[in-house]
Coordinates of C-alpha atoms in Angstrom, one line a residue:
X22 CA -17.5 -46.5 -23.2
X23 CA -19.3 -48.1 -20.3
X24 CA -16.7 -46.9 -17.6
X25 CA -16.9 -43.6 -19.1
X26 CA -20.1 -43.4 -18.3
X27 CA -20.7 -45.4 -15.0
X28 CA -17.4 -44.9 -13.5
X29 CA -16.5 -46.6 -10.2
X30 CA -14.4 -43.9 -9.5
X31 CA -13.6 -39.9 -10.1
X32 CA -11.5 -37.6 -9.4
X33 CA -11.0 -34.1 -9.9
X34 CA -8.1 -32.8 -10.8
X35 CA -7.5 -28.3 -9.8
X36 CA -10.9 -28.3 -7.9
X37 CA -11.0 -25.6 -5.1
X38 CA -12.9 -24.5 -2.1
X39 CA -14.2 -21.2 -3.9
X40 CA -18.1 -21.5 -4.2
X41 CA -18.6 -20.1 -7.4
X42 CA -15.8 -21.5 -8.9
X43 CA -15.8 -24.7 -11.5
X44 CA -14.1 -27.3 -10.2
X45 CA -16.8 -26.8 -6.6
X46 CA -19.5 -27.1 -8.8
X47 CA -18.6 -29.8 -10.4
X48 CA -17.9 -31.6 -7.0
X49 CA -21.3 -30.4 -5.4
X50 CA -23.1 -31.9 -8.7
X51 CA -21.4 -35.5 -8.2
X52 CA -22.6 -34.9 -4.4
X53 CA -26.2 -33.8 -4.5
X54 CA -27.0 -36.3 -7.8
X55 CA -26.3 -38.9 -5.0
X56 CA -23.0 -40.5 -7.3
X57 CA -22.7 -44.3 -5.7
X58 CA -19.1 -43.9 -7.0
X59 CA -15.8 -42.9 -4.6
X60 CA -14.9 -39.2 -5.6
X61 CA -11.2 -38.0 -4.9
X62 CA -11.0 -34.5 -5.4
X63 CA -7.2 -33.3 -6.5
X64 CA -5.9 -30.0 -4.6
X65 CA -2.9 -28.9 -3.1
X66 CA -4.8 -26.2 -1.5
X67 CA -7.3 -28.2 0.9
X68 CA -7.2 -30.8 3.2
X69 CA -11.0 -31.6 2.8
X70 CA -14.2 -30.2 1.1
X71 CA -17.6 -30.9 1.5
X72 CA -16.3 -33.3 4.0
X73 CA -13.8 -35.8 1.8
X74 CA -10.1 -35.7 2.3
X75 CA -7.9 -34.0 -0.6
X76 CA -4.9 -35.2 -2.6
X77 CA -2.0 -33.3 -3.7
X78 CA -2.1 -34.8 -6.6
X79 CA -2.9 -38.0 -9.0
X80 CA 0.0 -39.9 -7.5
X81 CA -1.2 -39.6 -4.1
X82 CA -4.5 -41.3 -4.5
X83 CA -5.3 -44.7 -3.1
X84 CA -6.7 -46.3 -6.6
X85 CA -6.7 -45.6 -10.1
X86 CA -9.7 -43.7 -10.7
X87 CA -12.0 -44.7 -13.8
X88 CA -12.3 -41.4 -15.1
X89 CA -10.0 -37.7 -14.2
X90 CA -12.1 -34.2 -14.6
X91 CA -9.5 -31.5 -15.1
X92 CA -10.3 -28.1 -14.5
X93 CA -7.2 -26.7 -14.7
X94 CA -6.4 -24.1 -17.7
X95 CA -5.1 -25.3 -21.0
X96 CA -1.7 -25.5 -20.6
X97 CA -1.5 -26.8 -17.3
X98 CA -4.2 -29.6 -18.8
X99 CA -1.7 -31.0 -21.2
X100 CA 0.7 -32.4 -18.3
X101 CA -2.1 -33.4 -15.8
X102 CA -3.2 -35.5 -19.3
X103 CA 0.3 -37.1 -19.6
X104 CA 0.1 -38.0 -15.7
X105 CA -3.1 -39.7 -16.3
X106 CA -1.6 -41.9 -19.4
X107 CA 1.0 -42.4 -17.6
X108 CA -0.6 -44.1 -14.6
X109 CA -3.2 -46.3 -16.9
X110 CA -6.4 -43.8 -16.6
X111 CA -8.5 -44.4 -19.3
X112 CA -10.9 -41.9 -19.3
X113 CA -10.9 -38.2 -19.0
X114 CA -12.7 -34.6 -19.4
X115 CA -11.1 -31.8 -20.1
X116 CA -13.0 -28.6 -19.0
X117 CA -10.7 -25.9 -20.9
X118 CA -10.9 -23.7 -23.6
X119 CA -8.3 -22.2 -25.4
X120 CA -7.2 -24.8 -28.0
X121 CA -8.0 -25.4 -31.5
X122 CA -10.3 -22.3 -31.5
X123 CA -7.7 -19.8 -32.0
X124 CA -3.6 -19.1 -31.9
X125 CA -0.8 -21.1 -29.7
X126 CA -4.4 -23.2 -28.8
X127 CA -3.9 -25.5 -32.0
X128 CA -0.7 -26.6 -30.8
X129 CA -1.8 -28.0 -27.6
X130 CA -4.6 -29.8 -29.0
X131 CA -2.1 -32.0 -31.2
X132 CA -0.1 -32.5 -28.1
X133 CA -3.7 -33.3 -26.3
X134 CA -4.9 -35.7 -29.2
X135 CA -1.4 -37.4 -29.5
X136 CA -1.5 -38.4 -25.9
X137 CA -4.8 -40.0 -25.7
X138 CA -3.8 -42.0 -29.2
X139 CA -0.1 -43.1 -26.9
X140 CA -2.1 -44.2 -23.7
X141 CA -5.9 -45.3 -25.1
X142 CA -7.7 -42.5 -23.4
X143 CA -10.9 -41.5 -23.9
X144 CA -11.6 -37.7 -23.9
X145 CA -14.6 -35.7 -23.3
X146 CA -13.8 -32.0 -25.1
X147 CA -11.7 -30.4 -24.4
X148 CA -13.9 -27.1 -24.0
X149 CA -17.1 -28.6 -22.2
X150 CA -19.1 -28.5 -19.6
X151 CA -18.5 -32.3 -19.2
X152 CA -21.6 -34.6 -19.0
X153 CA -24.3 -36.2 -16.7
X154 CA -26.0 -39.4 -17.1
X155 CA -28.6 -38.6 -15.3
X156 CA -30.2 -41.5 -14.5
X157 CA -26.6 -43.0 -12.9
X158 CA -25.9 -40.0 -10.6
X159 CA -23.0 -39.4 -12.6
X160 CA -22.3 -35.7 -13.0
X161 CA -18.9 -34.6 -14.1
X162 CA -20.3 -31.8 -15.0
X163 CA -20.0 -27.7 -13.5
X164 CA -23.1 -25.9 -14.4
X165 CA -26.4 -26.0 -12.7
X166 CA -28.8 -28.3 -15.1
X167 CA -32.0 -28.8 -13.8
X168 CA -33.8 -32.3 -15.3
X169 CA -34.7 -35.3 -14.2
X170 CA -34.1 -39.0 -15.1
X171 CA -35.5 -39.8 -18.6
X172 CA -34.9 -41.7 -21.8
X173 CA -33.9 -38.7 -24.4
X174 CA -29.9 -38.2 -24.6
X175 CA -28.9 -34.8 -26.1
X176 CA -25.6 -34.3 -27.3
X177 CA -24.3 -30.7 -27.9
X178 CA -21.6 -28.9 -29.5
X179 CA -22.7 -25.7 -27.2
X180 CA -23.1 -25.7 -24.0
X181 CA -25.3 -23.1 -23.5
X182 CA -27.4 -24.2 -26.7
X183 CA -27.6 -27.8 -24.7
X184 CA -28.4 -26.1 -21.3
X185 CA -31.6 -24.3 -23.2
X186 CA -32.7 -27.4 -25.2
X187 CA -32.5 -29.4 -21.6
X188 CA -34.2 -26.5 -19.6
X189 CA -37.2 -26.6 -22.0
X190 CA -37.5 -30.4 -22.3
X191 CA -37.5 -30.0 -18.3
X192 CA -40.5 -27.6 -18.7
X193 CA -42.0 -29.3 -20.7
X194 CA -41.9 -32.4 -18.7
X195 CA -39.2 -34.8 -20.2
X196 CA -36.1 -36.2 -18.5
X197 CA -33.0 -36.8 -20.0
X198 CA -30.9 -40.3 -20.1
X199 CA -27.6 -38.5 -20.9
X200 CA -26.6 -35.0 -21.7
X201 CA -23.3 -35.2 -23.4
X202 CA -21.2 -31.7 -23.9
X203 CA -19.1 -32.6 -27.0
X204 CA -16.4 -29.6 -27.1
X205 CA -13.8 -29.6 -29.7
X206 CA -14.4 -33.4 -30.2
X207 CA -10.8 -33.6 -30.2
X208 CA -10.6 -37.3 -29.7
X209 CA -14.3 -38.9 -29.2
X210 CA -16.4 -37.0 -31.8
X211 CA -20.3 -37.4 -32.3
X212 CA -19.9 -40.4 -34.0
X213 CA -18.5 -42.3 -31.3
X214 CA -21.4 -41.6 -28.5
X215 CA -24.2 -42.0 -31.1
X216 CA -22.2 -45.5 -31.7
X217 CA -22.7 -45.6 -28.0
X218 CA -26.0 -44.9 -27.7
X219 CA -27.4 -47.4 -30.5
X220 CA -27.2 -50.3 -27.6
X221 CA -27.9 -47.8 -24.4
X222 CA -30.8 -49.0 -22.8
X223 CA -31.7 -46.1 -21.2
X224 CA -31.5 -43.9 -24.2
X225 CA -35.0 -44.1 -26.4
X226 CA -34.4 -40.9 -28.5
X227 CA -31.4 -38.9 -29.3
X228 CA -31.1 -34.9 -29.7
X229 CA -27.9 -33.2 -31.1
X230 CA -27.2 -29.5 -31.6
X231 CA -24.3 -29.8 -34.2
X232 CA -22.3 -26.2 -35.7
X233 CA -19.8 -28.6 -37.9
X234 CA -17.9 -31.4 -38.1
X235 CA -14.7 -32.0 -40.3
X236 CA -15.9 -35.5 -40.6
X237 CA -18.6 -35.7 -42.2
X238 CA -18.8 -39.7 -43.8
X239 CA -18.3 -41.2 -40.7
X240 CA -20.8 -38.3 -38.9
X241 CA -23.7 -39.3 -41.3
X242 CA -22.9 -43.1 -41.2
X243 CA -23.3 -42.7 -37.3
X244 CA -26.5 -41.3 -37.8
X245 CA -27.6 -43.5 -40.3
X246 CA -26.9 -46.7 -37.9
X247 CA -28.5 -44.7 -34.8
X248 CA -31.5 -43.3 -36.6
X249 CA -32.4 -47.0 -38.1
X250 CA -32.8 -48.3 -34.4
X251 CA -34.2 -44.5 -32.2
X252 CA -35.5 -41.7 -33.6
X253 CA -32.7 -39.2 -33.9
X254 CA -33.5 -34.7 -33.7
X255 CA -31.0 -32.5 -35.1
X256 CA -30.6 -28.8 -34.9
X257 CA -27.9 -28.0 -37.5
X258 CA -27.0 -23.8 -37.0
X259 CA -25.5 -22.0 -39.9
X260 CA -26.1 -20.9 -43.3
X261 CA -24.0 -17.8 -43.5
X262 CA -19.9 -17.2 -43.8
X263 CA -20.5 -15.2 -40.7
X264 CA -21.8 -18.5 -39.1
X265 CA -19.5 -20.5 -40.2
X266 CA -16.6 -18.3 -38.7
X267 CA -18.3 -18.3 -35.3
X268 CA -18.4 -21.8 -34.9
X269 CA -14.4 -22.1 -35.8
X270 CA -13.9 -19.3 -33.1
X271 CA -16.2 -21.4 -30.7
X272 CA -15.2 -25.2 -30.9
X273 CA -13.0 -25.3 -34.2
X274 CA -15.9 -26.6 -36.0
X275 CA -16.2 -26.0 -40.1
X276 CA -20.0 -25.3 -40.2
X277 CA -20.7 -25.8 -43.7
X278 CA -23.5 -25.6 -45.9
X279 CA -26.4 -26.0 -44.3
X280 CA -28.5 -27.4 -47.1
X281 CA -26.1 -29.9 -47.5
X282 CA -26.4 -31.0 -44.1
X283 CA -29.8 -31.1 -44.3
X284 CA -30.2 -33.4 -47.4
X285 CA -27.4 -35.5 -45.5
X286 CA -29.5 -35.6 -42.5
X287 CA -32.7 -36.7 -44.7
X288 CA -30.6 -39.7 -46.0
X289 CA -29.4 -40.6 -42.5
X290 CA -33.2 -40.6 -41.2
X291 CA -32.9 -38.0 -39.1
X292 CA -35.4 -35.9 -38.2
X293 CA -34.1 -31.8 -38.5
X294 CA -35.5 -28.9 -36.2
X295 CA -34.9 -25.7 -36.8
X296 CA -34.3 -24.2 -33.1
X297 CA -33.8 -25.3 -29.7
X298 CA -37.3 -25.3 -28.8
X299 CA -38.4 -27.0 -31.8
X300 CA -36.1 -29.5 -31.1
X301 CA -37.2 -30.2 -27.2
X302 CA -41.1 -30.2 -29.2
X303 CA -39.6 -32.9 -31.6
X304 CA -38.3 -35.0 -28.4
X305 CA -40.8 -34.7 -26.8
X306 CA -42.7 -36.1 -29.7
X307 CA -40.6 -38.6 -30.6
X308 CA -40.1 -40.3 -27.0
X309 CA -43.5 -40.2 -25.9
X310 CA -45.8 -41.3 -29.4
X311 CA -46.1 -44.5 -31.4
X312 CA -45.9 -43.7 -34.8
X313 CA -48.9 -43.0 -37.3
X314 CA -50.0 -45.8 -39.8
X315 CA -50.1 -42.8 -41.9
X316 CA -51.5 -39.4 -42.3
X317 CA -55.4 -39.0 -41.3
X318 CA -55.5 -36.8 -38.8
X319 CA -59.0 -35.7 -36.3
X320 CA -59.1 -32.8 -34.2
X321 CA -61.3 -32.6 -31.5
X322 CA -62.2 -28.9 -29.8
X323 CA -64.7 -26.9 -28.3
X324 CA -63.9 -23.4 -29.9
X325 CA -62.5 -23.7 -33.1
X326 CA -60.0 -20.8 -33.6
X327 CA -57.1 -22.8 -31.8
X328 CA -58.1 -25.8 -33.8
X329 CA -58.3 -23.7 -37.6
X330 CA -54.7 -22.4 -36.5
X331 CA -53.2 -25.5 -36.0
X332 CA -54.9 -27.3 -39.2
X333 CA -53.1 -24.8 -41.1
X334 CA -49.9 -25.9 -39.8
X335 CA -50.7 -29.5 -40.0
X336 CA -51.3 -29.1 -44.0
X337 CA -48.4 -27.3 -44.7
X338 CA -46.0 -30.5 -42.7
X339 CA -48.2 -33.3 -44.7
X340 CA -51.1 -34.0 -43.1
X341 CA -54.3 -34.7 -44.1
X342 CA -57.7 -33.6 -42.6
X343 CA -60.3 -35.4 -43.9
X344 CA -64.3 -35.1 -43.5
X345 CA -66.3 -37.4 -40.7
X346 CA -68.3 -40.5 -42.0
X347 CA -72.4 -39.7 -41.8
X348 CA -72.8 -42.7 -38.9
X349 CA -69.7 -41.0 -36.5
X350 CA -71.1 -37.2 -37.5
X351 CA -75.2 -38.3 -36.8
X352 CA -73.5 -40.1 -33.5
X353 CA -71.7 -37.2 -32.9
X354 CA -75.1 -34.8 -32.9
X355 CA -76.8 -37.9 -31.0
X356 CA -74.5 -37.3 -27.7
X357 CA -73.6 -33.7 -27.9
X358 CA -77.7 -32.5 -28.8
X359 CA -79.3 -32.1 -32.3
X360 CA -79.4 -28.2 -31.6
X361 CA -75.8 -27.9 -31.7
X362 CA -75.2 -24.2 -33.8
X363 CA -72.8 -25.9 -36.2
X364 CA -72.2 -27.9 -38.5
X365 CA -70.3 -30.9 -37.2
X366 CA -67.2 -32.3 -39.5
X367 CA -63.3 -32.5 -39.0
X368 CA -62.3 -30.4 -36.8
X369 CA -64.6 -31.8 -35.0
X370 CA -66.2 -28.4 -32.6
X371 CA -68.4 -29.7 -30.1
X372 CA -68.6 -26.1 -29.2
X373 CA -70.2 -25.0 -26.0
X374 CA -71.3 -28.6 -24.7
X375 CA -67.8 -30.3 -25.3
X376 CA -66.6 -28.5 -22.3
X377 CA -68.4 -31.0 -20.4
X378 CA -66.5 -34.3 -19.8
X379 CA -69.5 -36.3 -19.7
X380 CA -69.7 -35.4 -23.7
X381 CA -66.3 -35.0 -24.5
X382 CA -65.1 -38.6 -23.1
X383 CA -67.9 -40.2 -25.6
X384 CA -67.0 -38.1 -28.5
X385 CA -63.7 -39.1 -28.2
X386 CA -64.2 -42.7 -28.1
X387 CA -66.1 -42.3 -30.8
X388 CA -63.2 -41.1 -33.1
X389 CA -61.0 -42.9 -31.7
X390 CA -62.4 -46.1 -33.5
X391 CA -62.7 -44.4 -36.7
X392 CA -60.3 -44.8 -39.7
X393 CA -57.8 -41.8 -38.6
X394 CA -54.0 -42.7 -38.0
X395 CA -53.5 -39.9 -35.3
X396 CA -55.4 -37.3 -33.1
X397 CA -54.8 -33.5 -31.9
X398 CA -57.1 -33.1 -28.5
X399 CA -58.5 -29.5 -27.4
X400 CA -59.4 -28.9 -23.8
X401 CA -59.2 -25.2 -22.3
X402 CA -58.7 -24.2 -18.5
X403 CA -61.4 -23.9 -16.3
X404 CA -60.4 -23.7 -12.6
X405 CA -64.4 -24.6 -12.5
X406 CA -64.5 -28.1 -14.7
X407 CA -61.8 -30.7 -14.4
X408 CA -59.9 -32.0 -17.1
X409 CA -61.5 -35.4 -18.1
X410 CA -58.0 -36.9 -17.4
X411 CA -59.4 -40.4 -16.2
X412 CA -61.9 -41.0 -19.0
X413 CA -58.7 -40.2 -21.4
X414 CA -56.6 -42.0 -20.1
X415 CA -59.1 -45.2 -20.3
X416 CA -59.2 -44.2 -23.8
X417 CA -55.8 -44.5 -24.8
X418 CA -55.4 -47.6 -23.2
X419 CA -57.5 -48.6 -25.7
X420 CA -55.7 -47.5 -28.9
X421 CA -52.5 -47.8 -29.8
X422 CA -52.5 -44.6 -31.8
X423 CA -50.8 -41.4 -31.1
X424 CA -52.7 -39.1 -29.3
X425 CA -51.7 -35.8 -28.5
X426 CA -53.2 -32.7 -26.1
X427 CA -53.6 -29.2 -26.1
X428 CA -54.3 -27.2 -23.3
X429 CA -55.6 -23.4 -23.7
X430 CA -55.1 -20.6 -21.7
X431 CA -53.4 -22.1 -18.7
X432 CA -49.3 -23.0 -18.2
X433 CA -47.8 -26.3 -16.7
X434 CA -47.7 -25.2 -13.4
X435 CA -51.3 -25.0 -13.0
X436 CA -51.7 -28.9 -13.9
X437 CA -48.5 -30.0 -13.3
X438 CA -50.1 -33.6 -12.1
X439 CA -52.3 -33.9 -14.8
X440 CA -49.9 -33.6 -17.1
X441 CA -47.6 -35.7 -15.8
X442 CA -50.0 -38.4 -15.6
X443 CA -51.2 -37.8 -18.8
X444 CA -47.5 -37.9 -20.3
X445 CA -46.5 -40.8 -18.1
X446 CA -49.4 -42.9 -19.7
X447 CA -48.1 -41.6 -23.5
X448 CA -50.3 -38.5 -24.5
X449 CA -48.0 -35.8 -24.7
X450 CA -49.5 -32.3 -23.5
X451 CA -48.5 -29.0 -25.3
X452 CA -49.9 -25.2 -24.5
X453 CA -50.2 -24.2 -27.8
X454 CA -52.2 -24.9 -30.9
X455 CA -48.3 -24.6 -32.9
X456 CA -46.6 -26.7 -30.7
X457 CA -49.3 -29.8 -30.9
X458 CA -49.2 -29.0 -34.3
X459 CA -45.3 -29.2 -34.8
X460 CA -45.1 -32.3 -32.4
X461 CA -47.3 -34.1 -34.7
X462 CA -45.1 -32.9 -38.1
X463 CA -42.2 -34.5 -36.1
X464 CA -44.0 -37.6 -35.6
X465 CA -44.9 -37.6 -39.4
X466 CA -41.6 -36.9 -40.6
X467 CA -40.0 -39.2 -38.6
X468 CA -42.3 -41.9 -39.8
X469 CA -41.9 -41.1 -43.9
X470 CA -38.1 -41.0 -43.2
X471 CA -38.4 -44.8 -42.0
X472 CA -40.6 -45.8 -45.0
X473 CA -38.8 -44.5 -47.5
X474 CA -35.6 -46.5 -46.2
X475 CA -37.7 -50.0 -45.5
X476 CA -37.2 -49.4 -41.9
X477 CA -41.1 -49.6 -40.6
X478 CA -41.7 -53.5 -39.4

C-alpha cells in the first residue's frame, strides 16, 4: 500500500470553491501540509483554486493520478469509481456516507466493493474523513486535525472518536505517523493497514478505536502479527444491544460482545483502554518508555498526598511497592538532613527539602541504581524554583529504565519546553497523579502480555 500512502499524485474529484465546504478543505490540507506531490483538483465549476488549474473531469487530466479523493455523494461516487477502474487508478477514498448503514445504501456498497475487486483498487471507506500521513505531507483528508509528525499511527472506525484521541495525544505532546479513518471498511479493513504498518518504519506504536468487525479471525490474526513486533492500544466501545445498533447505524459494523473482544485482544497482545483519553495515556506510554524488567516500582515526591493516590492505582494494575534498603534510606537522610519530620521509605517523601534540585537530583540518582524495574517522579510548580530538568535528564541517560514524571498544579502550556525536552529525551510527563499512574499500568500490561507469549528477547 506504499502508493496509497506516498502518492506521486492526487486528485480530487467534486471539490469546490466554497470555503466551508469538504472537498476545499481537503485541498487546503494537501496545500498547507506542504504535499511534494502534483494535485489536480476535479470541477466543472472552476477554472482554478488556490491557484492550480481545474479539470472537468478524470479524463481531462494530464496523468494518471496515484490515488482519486471523491467527495461527491453516494450515488454519484459509484460512477466516478467505475471511471477510475476504468482508466487504471489504483487507489481511491471515498468520502460519503449513505451505504451499508442503512436502506438503498447497502446496494451501492456491493456495486462499490465489486468494482474495486474488477479493477484492483484499493479503497479508503467509504464514509471517512480520509487519512494523513503526517510525516509525508500527505493529507487526503477534510477536517481540521491539529498534530504534528510522530511515530504513533491511530486507526479509527469514528471520525470524531479519532479526531479526540489525536487532539489529546497533540496536548499531550505526541505526534502521529499516520491517522487512518477506516469507514465502512468496505474493501481494505483493519487488517489490511495493521499488515501495513508491521514493516512501516515510521510507525513505532499503533492505536485503534474499533465498534465491530464482521471479520473477526483475520482481525485478531492482524493483531496478533502487529502486536508481536509494536505495541498495539485498543479502545473497543460497546457492551450493550443499544451499542451494538449504533454502530450498524454508523459504519455497518456488528459490535459484539465486548468481553469477547477483550479476551481476544488479550490473546492477540494487545494492550485495551477503556476511553479515548486512556488510550492517548497508553500511547503515550507505549511510544516513549522501554519496558520494565518487571514490577518494582519507586516513587519519588515532596508532599505525599499525590504520591498515596497514585500507589493506590498502581496496586490495583500489578505493581509492586516495595520498602527502601537501610544503606539507600540512611543515604537518603544523609543528603536531605537527619531532621527530616518523617519517616523515609517507598514513597520516598523528601518533603519540604526535596523541592530543592540540589537534593532532589542526588536522591534520585540514588534510586535510580537501586534494585527497582521502573520509577514515578513528583515535582510541583513553582514559578520561583526551576524544574531540575538538566540533572534529570543526565540521569536518565544513565539508566535504561522507564522513568516517568508528574507535574503538580501547573498545565503544559506553562512548561511547554521542558516538557518537550524531557519527552524528546524519553521521560514522558503527565499532570496528574492518575495519569502517571495509568501510563505505567500500560507499560506493565504491555510487558506481561509479551511474556506470557515468549515475545520478550
Amino acid at each position: 500500500m506504499e502508493d496509497l500512502f506516498n502518492p506521486s499524485s492526487v486528485a480530487l474529484v467534486g471539490v469546490r470553491g466554497e470555503q466551508l465546504s469538504v472537498g476545499f478543505n481537503a485541498l487546503l490540507n494537501l496545500v498547507h501540509h506542504s504535499y511534494q506531490g502534483r494535485i489536480y483538483p476535479v470541477t466543472p465549476r472552476h477554472e482554478e483554486l488556490l491557484g492550480m488549474p481545474c479539470y472537468p473531469d478524470l479524463a481531462s487530466l494530464p496523468e494518471v493520478p496515484d490515488l482519486v479523493m471523491i467527495l461527491v455523494n453516494h450515488r454519484r461516487a459509484v460512477d466516478v469509481l467505475e471511471a477510475c477502474g476504468s482508466m487504471g487508478i489504483k487507489n481511491a477514498v471515498i468520502v460519503a456516507g449513505g451505504y451499508k448503514e442503512y436502506g438503498e445504501g447497502r446496494e451501492l456498497e456491493v456495486r462499490i466493493k465489486g468494482i474495486c475487486q474488477k479493477y484492483g483498487i484499493r479503497l479508503v471507506g467509504p464514509n471517512t474523513l480520509g487519512f494523513a500521513n503526517v510525516k509525508g505531507g500527505v493529507w487526503p483528508f477534510f477536517w481540521h486535525m491539529k498534530t504534528k509528525p510522530g511515530s504513533v499511527a491511530l486507526l479509527s472506525q469514528s471520525g470524531g472518536v479519532g479526531l479526540t484521541v489525536a487532539h489529546l495525544l497533540y496536548e499531550e505532546g505526541v505526534g502521529l505517523s499516520k491517522w487512518i479513518g477506516v469507514g465502512n471498511r468496505t474493501v481494505l479493513e483493519f487488517a489490511d493497514y495493521m499488515e501495513y504498518l508491521v514493516t512501516d518504519h515510521e510507525t513505532r506504536t499503533v492505536g485503534l478505536f474499533v465498534e465491530g468487525t464482521e471479520d473477526g479471525r483475520r482481525f485478531f490474526q492482524a493483531s496478533r502479527r502487529l502486536a508481536a513486533v509494536k505495541p498495539v492500544a485498543v479502545y473497543k466501545v460497546g457492551e450493550a444491544e443499544e451499542v451494538d445498533r449504533a454502530a450498524q447505524t454508523h459504519t455497518g459494523s456488528l459490535a459484539g460482545s465486548k468481553s469477547v473482544y477483550s479476551g481476544a485482544f488479550r490473546q492477540a497482545g494487545v494492550v485495551e483502554a477503556s476511553s479515548p483519553r486512556e488510550l492517548a495515556i497508553a500511547l503515550k506510554s507505549l511510544d516513549m518508555l522501554p519496558l520494565p524488567g518487571g514490577n518494582r516500582l519507586c516513587l519519588l515526591t515532596f508532599t505525599a498526598g499525590p504520591s498515596i493516590v497514585a500507589m493506590d492505582k498502581l496496586l490495583s494494575l500489578g505493581w509492586k511497592i516495595p520498602s527502601l534498603s537501610d544503606g539507600a534510606r540512611e543515604e537518603i537522610y544523609r543528603i536531605i538532613g537527619e531532621k527530616t519530620p518523617v519517616d523515609i521509605d517507598n514513597p520516598v517523601d523528601m518533603t519540604g527539602p526535596g523541592f530543592l534540585p540540589e537534593v532532589y537530583a542526588p536522591v534520585a540518582r540514588l534510586l535510580l541504581k537501586e534494585p527497582f524495574d521502573a520509577y514515578l517522579f513528583f515535582w510541583g510548580f513553582n514559578p520561583n524554583v526551576r524544574i531540575p530538568v538538566e540533572e534529570l535528564l543526565i540521569l536518565k541517560g544513565d539508566t535504561k529504565k522507564p522513568v516517568v514524571m508528574v507535574l503538580l498544579g501547573v498545565g503544559s502550556r506553562e512548561v511547554e519546553e521542558e516538557r518537550e525536552r524531557l519527552q524528546e529525551r524519553g521521560i514522558p510527563v503527565f499532570f496528574t497523579p492518575e495519569d502517571g499512574a495509568r501510563a505505567l499500568g500500560f507499560l506493565l500490561a504491555r510487558r506481561r502480555l509479551m511474556e506470557v507469549r515468549g515475545w520478550l528477547t
